[in-house]
Each structure stands twice: as structure tokens, then as C-alpha cells.
Coordinates of C-alpha atoms (C1' of nucleotides) in Angstrom, one line a residue:
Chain A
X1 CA -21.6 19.4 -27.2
X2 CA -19.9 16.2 -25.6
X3 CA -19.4 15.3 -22.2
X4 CA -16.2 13.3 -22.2
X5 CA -13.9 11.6 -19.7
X6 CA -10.2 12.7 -19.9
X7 CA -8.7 9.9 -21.0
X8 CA -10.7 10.5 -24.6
X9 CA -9.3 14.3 -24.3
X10 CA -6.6 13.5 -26.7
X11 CA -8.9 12.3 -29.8
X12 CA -11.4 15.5 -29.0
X13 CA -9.0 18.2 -30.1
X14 CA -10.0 21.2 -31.6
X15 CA -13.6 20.5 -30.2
X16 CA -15.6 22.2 -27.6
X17 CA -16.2 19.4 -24.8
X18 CA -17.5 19.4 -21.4
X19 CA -15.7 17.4 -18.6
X20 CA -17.2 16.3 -15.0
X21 CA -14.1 16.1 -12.3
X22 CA -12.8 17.4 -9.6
X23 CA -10.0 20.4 -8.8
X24 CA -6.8 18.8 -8.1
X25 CA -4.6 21.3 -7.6
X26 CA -4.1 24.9 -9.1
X27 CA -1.6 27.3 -10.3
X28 CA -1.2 30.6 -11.6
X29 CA 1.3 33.0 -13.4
X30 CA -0.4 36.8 -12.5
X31 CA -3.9 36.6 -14.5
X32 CA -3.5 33.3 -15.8
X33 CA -5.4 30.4 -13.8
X34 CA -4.0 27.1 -14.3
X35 CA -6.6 24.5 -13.2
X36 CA -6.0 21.0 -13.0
X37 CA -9.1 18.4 -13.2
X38 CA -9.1 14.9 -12.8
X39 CA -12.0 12.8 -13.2
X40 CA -10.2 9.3 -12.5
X41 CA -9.8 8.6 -15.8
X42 CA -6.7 11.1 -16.1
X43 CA -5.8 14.7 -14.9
X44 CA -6.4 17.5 -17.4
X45 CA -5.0 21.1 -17.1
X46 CA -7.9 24.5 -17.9
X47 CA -6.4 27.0 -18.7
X48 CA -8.1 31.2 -18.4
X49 CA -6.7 34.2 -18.6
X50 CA -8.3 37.0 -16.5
X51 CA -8.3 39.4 -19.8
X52 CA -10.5 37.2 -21.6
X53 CA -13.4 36.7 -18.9
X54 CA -13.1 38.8 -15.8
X55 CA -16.3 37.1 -13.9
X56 CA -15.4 32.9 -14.8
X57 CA -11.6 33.9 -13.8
X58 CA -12.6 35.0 -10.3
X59 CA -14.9 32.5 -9.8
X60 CA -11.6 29.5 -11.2
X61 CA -9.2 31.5 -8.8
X62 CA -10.8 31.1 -5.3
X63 CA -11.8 27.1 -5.8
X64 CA -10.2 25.4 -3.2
X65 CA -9.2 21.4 -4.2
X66 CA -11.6 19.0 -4.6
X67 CA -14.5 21.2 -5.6
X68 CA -16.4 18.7 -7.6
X69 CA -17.1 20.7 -10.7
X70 CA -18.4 20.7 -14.3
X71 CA -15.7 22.3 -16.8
X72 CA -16.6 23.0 -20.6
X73 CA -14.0 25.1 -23.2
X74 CA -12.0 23.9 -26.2
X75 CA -9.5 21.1 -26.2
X76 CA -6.2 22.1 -27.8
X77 CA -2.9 20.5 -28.4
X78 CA 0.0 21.4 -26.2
X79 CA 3.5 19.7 -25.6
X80 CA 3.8 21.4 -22.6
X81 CA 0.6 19.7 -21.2
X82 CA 1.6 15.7 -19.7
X83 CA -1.1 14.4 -21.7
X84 CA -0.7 16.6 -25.1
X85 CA -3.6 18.9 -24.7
X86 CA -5.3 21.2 -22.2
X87 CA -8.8 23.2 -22.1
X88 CA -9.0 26.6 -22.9
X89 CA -12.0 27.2 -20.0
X90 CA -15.0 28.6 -21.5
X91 CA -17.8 28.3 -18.3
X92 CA -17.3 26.0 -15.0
X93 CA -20.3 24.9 -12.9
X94 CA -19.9 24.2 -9.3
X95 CA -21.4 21.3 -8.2
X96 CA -20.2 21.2 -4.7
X97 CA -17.1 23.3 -2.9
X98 CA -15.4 21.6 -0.3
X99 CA -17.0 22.5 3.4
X100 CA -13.2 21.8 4.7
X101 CA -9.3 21.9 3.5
X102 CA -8.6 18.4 1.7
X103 CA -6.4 16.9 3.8
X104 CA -4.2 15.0 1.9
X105 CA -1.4 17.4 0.2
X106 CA 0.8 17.0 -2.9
X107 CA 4.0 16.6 -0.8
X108 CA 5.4 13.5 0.9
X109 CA 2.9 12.7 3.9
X110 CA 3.4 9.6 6.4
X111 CA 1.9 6.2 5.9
X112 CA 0.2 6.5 8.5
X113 CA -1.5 9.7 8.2
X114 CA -2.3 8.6 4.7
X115 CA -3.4 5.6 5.9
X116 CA -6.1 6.8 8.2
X117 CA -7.3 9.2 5.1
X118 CA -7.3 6.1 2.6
X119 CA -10.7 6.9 1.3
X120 CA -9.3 10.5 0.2
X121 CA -5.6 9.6 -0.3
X122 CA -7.0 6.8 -3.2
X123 CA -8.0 10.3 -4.8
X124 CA -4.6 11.3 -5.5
X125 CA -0.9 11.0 -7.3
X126 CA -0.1 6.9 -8.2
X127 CA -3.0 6.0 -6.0
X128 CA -5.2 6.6 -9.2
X129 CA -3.1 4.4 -11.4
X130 CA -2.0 1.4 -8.9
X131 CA -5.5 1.1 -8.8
X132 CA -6.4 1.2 -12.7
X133 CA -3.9 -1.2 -13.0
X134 CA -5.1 -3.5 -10.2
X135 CA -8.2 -3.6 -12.4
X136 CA -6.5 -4.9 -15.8
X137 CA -4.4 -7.5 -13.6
X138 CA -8.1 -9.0 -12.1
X139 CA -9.5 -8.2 -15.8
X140 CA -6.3 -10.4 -17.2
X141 CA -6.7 -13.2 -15.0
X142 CA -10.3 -13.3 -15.8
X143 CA -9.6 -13.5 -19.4
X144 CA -7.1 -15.7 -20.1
X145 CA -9.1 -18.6 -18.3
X146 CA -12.3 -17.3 -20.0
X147 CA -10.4 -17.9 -23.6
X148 CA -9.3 -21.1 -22.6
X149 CA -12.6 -22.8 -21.9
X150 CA -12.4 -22.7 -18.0
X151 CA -15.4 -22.0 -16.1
X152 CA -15.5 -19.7 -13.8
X153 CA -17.1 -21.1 -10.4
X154 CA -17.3 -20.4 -6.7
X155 CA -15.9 -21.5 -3.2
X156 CA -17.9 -20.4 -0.2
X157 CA -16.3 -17.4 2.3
X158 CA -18.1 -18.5 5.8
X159 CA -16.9 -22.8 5.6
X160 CA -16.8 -24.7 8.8
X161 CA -13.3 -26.4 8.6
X162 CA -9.8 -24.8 7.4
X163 CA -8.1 -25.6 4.0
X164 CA -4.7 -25.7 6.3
X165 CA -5.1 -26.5 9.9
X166 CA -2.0 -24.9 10.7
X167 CA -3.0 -21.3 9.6
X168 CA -4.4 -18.9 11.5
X169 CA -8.3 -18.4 10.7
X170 CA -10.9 -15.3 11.7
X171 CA -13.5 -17.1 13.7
X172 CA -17.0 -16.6 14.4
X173 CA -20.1 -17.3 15.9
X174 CA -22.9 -18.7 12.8
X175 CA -25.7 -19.9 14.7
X176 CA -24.1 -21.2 18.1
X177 CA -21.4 -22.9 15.8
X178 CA -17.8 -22.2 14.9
X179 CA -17.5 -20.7 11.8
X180 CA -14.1 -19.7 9.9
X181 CA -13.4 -17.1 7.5
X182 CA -12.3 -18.3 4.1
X183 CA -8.3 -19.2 3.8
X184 CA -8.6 -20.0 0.4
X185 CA -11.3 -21.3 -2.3
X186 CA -9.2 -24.3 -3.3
X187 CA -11.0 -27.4 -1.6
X188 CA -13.9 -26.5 -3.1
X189 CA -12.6 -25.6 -6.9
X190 CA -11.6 -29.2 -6.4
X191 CA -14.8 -30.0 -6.0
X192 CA -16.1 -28.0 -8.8
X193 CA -13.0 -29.2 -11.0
X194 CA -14.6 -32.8 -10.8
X195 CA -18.3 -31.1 -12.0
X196 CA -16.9 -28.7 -14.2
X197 CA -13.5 -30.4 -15.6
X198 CA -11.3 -27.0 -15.5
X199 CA -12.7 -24.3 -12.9
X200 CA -11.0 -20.8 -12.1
X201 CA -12.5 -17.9 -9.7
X202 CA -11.7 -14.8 -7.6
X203 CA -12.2 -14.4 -4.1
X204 CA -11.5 -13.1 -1.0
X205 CA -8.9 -14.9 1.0
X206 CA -8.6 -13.8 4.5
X207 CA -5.5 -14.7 7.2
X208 CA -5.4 -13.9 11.3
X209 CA -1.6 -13.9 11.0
X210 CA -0.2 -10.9 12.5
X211 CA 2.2 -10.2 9.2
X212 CA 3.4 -6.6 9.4
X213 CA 5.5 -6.6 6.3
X214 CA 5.5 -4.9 2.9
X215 CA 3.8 -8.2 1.6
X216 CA 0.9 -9.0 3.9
X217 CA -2.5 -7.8 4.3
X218 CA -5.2 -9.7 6.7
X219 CA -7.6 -9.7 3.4
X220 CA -6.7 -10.2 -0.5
X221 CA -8.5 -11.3 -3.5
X222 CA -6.7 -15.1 -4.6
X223 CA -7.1 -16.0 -8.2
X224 CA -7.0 -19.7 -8.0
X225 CA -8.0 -22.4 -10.6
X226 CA -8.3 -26.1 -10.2
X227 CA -8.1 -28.9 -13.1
X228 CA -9.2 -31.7 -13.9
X229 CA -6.4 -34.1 -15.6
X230 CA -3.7 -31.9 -15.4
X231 CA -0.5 -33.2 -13.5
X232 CA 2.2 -31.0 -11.9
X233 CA 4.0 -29.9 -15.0
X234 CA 1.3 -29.1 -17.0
X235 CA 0.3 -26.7 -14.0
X236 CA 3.3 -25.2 -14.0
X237 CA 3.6 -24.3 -17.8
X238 CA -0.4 -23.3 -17.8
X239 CA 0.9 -20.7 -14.6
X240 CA 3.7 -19.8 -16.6
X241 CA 1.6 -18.9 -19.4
X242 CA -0.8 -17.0 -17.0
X243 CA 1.7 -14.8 -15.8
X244 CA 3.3 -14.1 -19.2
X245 CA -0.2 -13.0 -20.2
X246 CA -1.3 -10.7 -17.3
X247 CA 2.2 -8.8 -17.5
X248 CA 2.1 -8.1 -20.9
X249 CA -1.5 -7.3 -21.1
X250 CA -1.3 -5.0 -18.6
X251 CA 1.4 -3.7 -20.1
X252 CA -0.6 -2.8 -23.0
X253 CA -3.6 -1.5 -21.9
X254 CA -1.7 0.5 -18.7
X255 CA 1.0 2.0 -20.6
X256 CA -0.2 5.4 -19.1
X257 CA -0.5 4.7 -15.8
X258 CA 2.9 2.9 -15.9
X259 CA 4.4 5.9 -17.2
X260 CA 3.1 7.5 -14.3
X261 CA 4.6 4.9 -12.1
X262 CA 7.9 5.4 -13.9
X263 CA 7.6 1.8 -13.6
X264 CA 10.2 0.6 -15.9
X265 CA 8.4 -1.4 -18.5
X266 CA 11.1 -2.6 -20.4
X267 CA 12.5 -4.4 -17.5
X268 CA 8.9 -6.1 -16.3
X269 CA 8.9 -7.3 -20.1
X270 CA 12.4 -8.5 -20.6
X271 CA 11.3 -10.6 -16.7
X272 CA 8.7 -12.7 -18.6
X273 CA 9.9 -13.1 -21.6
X274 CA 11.4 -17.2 -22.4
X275 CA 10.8 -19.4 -20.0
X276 CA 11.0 -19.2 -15.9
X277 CA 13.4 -21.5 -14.4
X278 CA 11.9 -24.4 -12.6
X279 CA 14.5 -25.4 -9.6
X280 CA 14.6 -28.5 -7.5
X281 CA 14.1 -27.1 -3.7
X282 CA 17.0 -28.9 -2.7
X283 CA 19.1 -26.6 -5.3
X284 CA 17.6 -23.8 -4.3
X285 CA 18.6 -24.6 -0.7
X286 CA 22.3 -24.9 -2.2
X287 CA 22.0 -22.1 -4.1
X288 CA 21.1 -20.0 -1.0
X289 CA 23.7 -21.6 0.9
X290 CA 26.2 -20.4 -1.8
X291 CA 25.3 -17.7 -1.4
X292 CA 26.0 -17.2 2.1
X293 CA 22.2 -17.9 3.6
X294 CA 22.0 -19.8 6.7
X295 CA 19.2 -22.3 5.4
X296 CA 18.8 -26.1 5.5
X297 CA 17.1 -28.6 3.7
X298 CA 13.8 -28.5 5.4
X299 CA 13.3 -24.9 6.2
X300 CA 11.2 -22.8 4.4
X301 CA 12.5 -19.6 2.5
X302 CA 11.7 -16.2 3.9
X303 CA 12.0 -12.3 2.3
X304 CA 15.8 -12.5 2.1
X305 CA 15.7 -15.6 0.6
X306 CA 13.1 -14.9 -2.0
X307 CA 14.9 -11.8 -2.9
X308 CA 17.7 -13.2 -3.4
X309 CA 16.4 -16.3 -5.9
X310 CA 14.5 -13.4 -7.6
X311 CA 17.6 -11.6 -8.2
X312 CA 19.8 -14.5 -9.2
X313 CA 17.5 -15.5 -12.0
X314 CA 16.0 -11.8 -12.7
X315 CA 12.6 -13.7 -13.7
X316 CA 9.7 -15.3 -12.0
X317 CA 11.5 -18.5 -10.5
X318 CA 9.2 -21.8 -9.8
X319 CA 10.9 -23.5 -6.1
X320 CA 9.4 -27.1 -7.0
X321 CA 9.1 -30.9 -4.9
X322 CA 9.4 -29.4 -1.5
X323 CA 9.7 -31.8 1.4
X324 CA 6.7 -33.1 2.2
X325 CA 6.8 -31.8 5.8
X326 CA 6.9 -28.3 5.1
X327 CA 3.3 -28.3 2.5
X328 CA -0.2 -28.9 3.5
X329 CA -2.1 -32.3 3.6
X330 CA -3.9 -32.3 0.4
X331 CA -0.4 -32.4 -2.0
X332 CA 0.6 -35.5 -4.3
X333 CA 3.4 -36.7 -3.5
X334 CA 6.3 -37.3 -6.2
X335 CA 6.6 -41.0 -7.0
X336 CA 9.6 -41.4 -7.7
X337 CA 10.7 -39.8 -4.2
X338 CA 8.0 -40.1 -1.4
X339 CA 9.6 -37.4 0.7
X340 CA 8.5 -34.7 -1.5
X341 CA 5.6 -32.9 -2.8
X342 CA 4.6 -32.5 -6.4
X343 CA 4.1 -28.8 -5.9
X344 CA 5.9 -25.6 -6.8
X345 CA 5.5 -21.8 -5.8
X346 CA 6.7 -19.3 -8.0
X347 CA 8.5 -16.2 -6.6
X348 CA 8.6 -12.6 -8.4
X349 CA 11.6 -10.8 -9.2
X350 CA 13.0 -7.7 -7.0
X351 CA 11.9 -9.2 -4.1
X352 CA 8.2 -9.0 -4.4
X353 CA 7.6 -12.6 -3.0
X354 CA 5.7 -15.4 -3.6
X355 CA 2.9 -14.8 -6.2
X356 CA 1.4 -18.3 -6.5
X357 CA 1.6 -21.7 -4.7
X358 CA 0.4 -24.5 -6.2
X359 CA 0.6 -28.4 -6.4
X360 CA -0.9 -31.8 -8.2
X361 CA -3.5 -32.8 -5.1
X362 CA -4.0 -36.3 -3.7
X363 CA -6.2 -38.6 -5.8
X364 CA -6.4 -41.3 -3.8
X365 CA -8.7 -42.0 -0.7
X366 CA -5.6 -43.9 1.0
X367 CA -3.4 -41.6 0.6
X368 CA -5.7 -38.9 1.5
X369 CA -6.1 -40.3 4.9
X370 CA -3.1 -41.1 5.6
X371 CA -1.7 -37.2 4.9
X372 CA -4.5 -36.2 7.1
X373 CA -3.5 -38.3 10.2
X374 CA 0.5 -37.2 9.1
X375 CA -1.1 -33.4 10.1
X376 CA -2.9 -33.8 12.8
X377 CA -6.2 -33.0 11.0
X378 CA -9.2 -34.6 11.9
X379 CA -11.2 -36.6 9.2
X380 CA -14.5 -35.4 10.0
X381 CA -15.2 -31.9 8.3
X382 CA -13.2 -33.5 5.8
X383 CA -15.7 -36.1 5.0
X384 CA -17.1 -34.0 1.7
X385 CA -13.5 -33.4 0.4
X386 CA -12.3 -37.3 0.7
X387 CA -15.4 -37.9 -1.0
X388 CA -14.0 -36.2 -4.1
X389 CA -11.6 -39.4 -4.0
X390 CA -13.9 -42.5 -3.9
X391 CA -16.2 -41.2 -7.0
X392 CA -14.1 -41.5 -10.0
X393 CA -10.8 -39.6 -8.8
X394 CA -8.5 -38.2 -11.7
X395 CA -5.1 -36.7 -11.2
X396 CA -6.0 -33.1 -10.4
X397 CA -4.0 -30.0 -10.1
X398 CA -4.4 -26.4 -9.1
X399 CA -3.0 -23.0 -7.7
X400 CA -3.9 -19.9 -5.9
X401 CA -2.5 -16.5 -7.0
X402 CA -2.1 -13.6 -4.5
X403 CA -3.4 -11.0 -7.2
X404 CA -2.5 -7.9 -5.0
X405 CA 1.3 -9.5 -4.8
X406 CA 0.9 -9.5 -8.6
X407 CA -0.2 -5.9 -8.5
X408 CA 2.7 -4.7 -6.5
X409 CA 5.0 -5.9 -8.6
X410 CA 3.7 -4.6 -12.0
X411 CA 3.4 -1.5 -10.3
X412 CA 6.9 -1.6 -8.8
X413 CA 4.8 -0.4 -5.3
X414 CA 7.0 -0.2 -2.1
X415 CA 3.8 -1.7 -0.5
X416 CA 1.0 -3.9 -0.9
X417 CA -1.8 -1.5 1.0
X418 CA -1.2 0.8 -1.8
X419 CA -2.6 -1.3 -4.6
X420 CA -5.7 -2.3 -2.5
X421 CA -8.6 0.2 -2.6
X422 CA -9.1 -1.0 1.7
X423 CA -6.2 -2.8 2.7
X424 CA -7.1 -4.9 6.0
X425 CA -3.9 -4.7 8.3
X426 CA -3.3 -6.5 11.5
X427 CA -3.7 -2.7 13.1
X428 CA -5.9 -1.3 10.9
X429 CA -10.0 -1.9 10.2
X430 CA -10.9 1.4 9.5
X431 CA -11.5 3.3 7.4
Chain B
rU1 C1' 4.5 -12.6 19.6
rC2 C1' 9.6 -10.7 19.0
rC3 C1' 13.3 -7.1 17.2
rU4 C1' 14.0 -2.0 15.8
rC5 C1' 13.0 3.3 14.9
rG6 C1' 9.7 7.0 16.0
rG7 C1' 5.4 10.4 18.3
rU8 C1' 6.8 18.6 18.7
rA9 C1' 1.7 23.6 14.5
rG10 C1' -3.5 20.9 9.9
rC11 C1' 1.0 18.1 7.2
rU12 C1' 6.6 17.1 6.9
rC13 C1' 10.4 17.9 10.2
rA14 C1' 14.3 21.0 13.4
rA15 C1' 15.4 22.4 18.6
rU16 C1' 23.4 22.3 20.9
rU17 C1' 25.3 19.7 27.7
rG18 C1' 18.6 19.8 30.7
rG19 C1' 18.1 26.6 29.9
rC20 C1' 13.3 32.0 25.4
rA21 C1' 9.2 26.0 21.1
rG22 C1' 11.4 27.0 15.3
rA23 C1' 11.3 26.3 9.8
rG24 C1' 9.1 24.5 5.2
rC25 C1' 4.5 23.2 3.2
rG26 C1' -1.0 23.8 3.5
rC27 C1' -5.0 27.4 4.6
rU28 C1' -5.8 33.2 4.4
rC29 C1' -4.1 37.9 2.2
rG30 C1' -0.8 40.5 -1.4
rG31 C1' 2.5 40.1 -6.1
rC32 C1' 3.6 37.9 -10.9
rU33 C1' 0.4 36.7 -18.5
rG34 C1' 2.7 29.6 -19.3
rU35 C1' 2.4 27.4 -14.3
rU36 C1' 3.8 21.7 -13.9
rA37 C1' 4.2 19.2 -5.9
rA38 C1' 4.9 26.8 -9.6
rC39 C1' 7.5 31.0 -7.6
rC40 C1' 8.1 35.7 -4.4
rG41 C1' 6.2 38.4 0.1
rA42 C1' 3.1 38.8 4.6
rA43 C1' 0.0 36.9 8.3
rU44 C1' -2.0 32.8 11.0
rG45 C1' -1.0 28.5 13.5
rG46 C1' 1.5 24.8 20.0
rU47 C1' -2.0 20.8 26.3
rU48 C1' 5.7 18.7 22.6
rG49 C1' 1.0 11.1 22.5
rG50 C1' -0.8 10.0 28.0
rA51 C1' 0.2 9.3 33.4
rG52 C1' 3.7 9.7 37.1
rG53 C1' 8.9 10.8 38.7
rU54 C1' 14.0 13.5 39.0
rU55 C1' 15.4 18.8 38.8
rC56 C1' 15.8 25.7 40.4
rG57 C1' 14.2 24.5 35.4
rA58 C1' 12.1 18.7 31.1
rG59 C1' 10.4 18.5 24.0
rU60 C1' 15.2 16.6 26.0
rC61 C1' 16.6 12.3 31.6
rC62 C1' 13.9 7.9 34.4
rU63 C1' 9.3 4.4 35.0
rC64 C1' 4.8 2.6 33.1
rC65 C1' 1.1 2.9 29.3
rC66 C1' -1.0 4.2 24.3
rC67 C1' -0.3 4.9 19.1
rG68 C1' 2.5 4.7 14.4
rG69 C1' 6.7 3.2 10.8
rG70 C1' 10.2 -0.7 9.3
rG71 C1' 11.5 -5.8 9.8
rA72 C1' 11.2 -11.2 11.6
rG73 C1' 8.3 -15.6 12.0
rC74 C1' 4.0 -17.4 9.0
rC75 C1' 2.0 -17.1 4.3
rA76 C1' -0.3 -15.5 -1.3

RNA sequence: UCCUCGGUAGCUCAAUUGGCAGAGCGCUCGGCUGUUAACCGAAUGGUUGGAGGUUCGAGUCCUCCCCGGGGAGCCA
């Protein structure tokens, strides 16, 4: 007899299968025993009736949730049943019952209680998909680069100098030095870029701002990819492309766990489908202004903003050739107007924020410098990165990708925290 | 760091002008042969975040502190 996971339930009908899961929640109508079982790969409903086996239906009825248990009985198809079949129980095996009451319940709980039971809350209701589905987003990032020749490489997490000087950085003690927690890979992929030609990886990015918003967590995986040359519009349409293909691959392969979302599909398709609009920052700040936001040229965008450029254009919207002032040191800037940067991010629709920034870099040793000085930054940890410039430079471009942002809005999540197994918040380190 | 809203039963929330601390859910028990966060009935469950103050009397008013939610700035 097979041991299957539920998510195969639906090719096993009329077959005798065992399943390994845990109790999620039962019901019952007199002396019938509805017992749902999950197993992470879907939930499952066994059925018994106490008629038909006395002993297995008293043993079913006083389970309590989360007994981790070993189910076997017939699969049969039912239109009644969420996933179009359900077990008619035939023997259960107890591997362990619950020494306490589960503490997370099937009705609306606070974020905070939840959040201090995250390691049993990812157990239940759209925790189990947001989290599926955060593993085809990483999976389709991974893969589109993979078929395109990149190489997947690696940036270092403990580095001694910060990819922005201006951010906020975890510090700590290596050795009797000052070392930093990792901002972002992208120095390095620029590094690799020159080895490699075209270079992609993931990794963790981490930020000491205190952000308490629906948006910001203290850690995140960044996607980021660095190429050799590529100039600023080429990046653009390759991120373009990139996002096309993680929506609608997800899409595909998630269509479930959507559903169970009630994410509307149709709309995250109809988002990515033609091209994304590609607007001048200076329209964007007349745009906003139009549209009654106090902004200038020169400031950066914030939520409302972002929210509403999303909902203007309904797509993913690149903001491109932002004053110089506002971006990091290591950005090209455009030729034909020095005042601005060849870089772009590229916002989400319904207000789910900026999902990548990205830019051409500076390929030039002089220029390099100069933008260094312009910051503030001293030259000295930089000494390995301006290197880069005086050994065969090429124009070079690249982008970082906040993947739980991604996540959040395929998933149409109100929050980032819930598509991250551990979200690290500025309050929160535990569990 | 700032703004804002909160903290009462295991959970989610009520509590009139300052006047007996309550309900739903969960757990337990009972009922129901198709339940979908089942439903119906019963029982159980309290240091009202902490310290101090005002008052005959404080969950409620005052002061300070702690913790949480939402947002801003900054960013992906």
C-alpha cells in the first residue's frame, strides 16, 4: 500500500493509501468523525462513522489538534471535499498526542500573539501557502538566470566596509575589528561580474533601520544579479523579463495555494502582461504633484507615493534617472545630463512598494573617486572595489530584488512577516 | 526617533457618569449520521500590563514606566 503526500490524493482515487500528517481540526455530525489532516502539502478530510468501527471511532473522536498521526483508508471522490476527495479511515496510528492545547486557533488571533507563536502559527490557514509560494518565487528567480547562462556566485555576509555609507549596518566585534553585517551582495557580484561575465545570487541582506511598516523587516533574502556589458536599458528590459517570469510561473505551479489566498490571479496576470512603463523621475514628481502630493524634485518617494504610481499605471512602474544626490556612490551617471543617475527602481502595483533598485555602475576609476569624495566615503576599504575599474573596466549593470516584497505581492499579503518563515523585526528576535 | 491606537479569562473582545468583572471562541462533559473556523446545551476559567496617586469606592481619572498594533522617515 502507498504512503502518499496529499497533494497526490487526487490521482490515488479509489485506492487504499496511507498518509503521515497532523490533526488540524475536527468535526462531527452525531457518530460521524470528520477529521482533517494536513501534512504541508495540502489538508485532507477522513472521514468514520462510529457504526462501522466502534474501537478506531473512539480512538479519531478524542484526538486533540496537532496529534502527529499516521492515517490509512480509501481515497474517494467528493465535491463536497475542497480538494475533490476525502479518506474513508480504515486504521490511524498515533505517533505522538499533543502534551498541551495548540495554541494557535482557527479564529482571528492578534499579530502579536501570533507573532510570538510563529513557529506554530506557520502550521496553519494561508501560512502554509504564503510559504509554498515564497518557495516557487526563490525557485523562479533561480531559474530564469540558470536558463539564461548566468552563473550563480556569492557575496560575503560578515564584509568590513558598507555598500552605502549612509545606511544603517548591524555591527560587530570579528577579532578586535569592526565588522558589518551584509547590506547587500552587489559590490561584490561586481566583482564576480568581471570573472564570471553575468553573475546572479541569493542572500541575506540585513538593515538596522528601525522600519516598522507593512514593508520592512531587519533581515530578507535579495535576489541581485550583476552584468557584464549590459547598460541601463538592457537592465531594465532583462528585470522586466524577470518579473514577467516569476509572476507567471508562480502562477502556474501555485494555482492552489493562490486559490487559497483568494488572491485574484487574473488581476496579478493582466499587471504583467505588455510592457511596464518606464518614467522619467522628474515626471513622476509631476505626476505626483498632479495629483495633489506635496513632493519636489529632489525628494525621494515614500508609501503614498508609491501607491499611488502603482495605481495610476496598475503595472509594475520603473522611476528611472533620479538626481544624482538622492542614489548611492557607485551609479553611472547619464551623459547626456550629469545631474542624474542611470538607474531605475521599479515599484509594484497596490501599493506593495519598491521590488527592485537598480542602476548601470561607474566604470571609470575617475569617476569613481570623485563619487566617493561627493559622499563622504572614505577610499580606503574601497581600495578592492576601485580596483574593478583600472583592470579592463566594461560598462556594467546590476540590481537587487527584495524577494519577500515580491512574495507579498503575489500573495496579496497585508504584511511582509507573514511570507517569511522568521521575520527579524526591529522588536522582535525571537522566536 | 517621531506620530497614533491599544493592553480586562488560554484567545478575540464588552463593561453606561467613577458604583456587583461579562460574552463569544478554545479546553472538558453531554447531544446530533455529511460537518466545512460545524451546530445546540452545560460546566470551567480573573493579581483588569507594572509602580505610585486622587477618591467612601478605580478596569474606568492623574503621573511615570513596560509591552504590543498601525503609520512616518529610511530602504528592497
Amino acid at each position: 500500500m502507498a504512503t502518499i503526500s496529499i497533494s497526490e490524493a487526487r490521482s490515488h482515487v479509489g485506492e487504499e493509501v496511507t498518509l503521515q500528517g497532523w490533526l488540524y481540526n475536527k468535526r462531527s455530525s452525531g457518530k460521524i468523525l470528520f477529521l482533517q489532516v494536513r501534512d504541508g502539502s495540502g489538508v485532507l478530510q477522513a472521514v468514520v462513522a462510529e457504526p462501522d468501527n466502534p474501537n478506531l471511532f473512539a480512538v479519531a473522536n478524542r484526538l486533540p489538534r496537532e496529534t502527529s498521526l499516521r492515517v490509512t483508508g480509501t481515497l474517494r471522490e467528493d465535491r463536497r471535499a475542497p480538494i475533490g476527495c476525502e479518506m474513508q479511515l480504515g486504521s490511524l496510528e498515533v505517533i505522538q498526542e499533543p502534551t498541551e492545547d495548540f495554541p494557535i486557533e482557527l479564529k482571528e488571533q492578534t499579530p502579536g500573539f501570533l507573532m510570538d507563536h510563529r513557529h506554530l502559527w506557520i502550521r496553519t490557514g494561508s501560512q502554509v501557502p504564503m510559504l509554498r509560494i515564497s518557495d516557487a518565487t526563490f525557485r523562479a528567480f533561480r531559474t530564469f538566470f540558470y536558463e539564461r547562462g548566468f552563473v550563480a556566485t556569492e557575496a560575503p555576509i560578515l564584509t568590513g566596509a558598507s555598500v552605502e555609507g549612509t545606511t544603517t549596518l548591524f555591527e560587530l566585534d570579528y577579532f578586535g575589528e569592526k565588522a558589518y553585517l551584509s547590506q547587500s551582495g552587489q559590490l561584490y557580484l561586481e566583482a564576480t561580474a568581471m570573472a564570471l561575465g553575468r553573475v546572479y545570487w541569493i542572500g541575506p541582506a540585513f538593515r538596522a533601520e528601525k522600519s516598522k511598516t507593512r514593508k520592512h523587516v531587519t533581515e530578507f533574502w535579495i535576489a541581485e544579479a550583476e552584468m557584464a556589458f549590459v547598460d541601463h536599458r538592457a537592465n531594465l528590459a532583462l528585470q522586466e523579463d524577470l518579473v514577467r517570469h516569476i509572476v507567471e510561473s508562480v502562477i502556474k505551479e501555485r494555482k492552489d495555494e493562490l486559490g487559497q489566498l483568494k488572491r485574484d490571479v487574473d488581476q496579478l496576470l493582466e499587471e504583467v502582461r505588455g510592457p511596464f512603463p518606464r518614467i522619467d523621475y522628474g515626471d513622476a514628481v509631476k505626476l505626483l504633484q498632479e495629483k495633489g502630493h506635496e513632493v519636489s524634485f529632489g525628494d525621494d518617494f515614500g508609501a503614498p507615493e508609491e501607491e499611488t504610481l502603482g495605481n495610476h499605471f496598475k503595472k509594475p512602474v520603473f522611476i528611472e534617472r533620479f538626481p544624482v544626490g538622492m542614489k548611492p556612490f557607485y551609479m553611472k551617471r547619464d551623459p547626456r545630463d550629469l545631474s542624474r543617475a542611470l538607474a531605475a527602481d521599479l515599484i509594484a502595483p497596490e501599493g506593495y512598494g519598491e521590488i527592485i533598485g537598480g542602476s548601470q555602475r561607474v566604470d571609470t576609476v575617475d569617476e569613481l573617486l570623485r563619487q566617493l569624495d561627493e559622499n563622504h566615503l572614505p577610499r580606503e576599504p574601497y581600495e578592492w572595489y576601485i580596483d574593478l575599474r583600472k583592470y579592463g573596466s566594461v560598462p556594467h549593470s546590476g540590481f537587487g530584488m527584495g524577494l519577500a516584497r515580491v512574495v507579498t505581492w503575489i500573495c496579496g499579503a497585508a504584511h511582509i512577516r507573514e511570507v517569511i518563515a522568521f521575520p527579524r523585526q526591529i522588536n522582535r528576535l525571537y522566536p
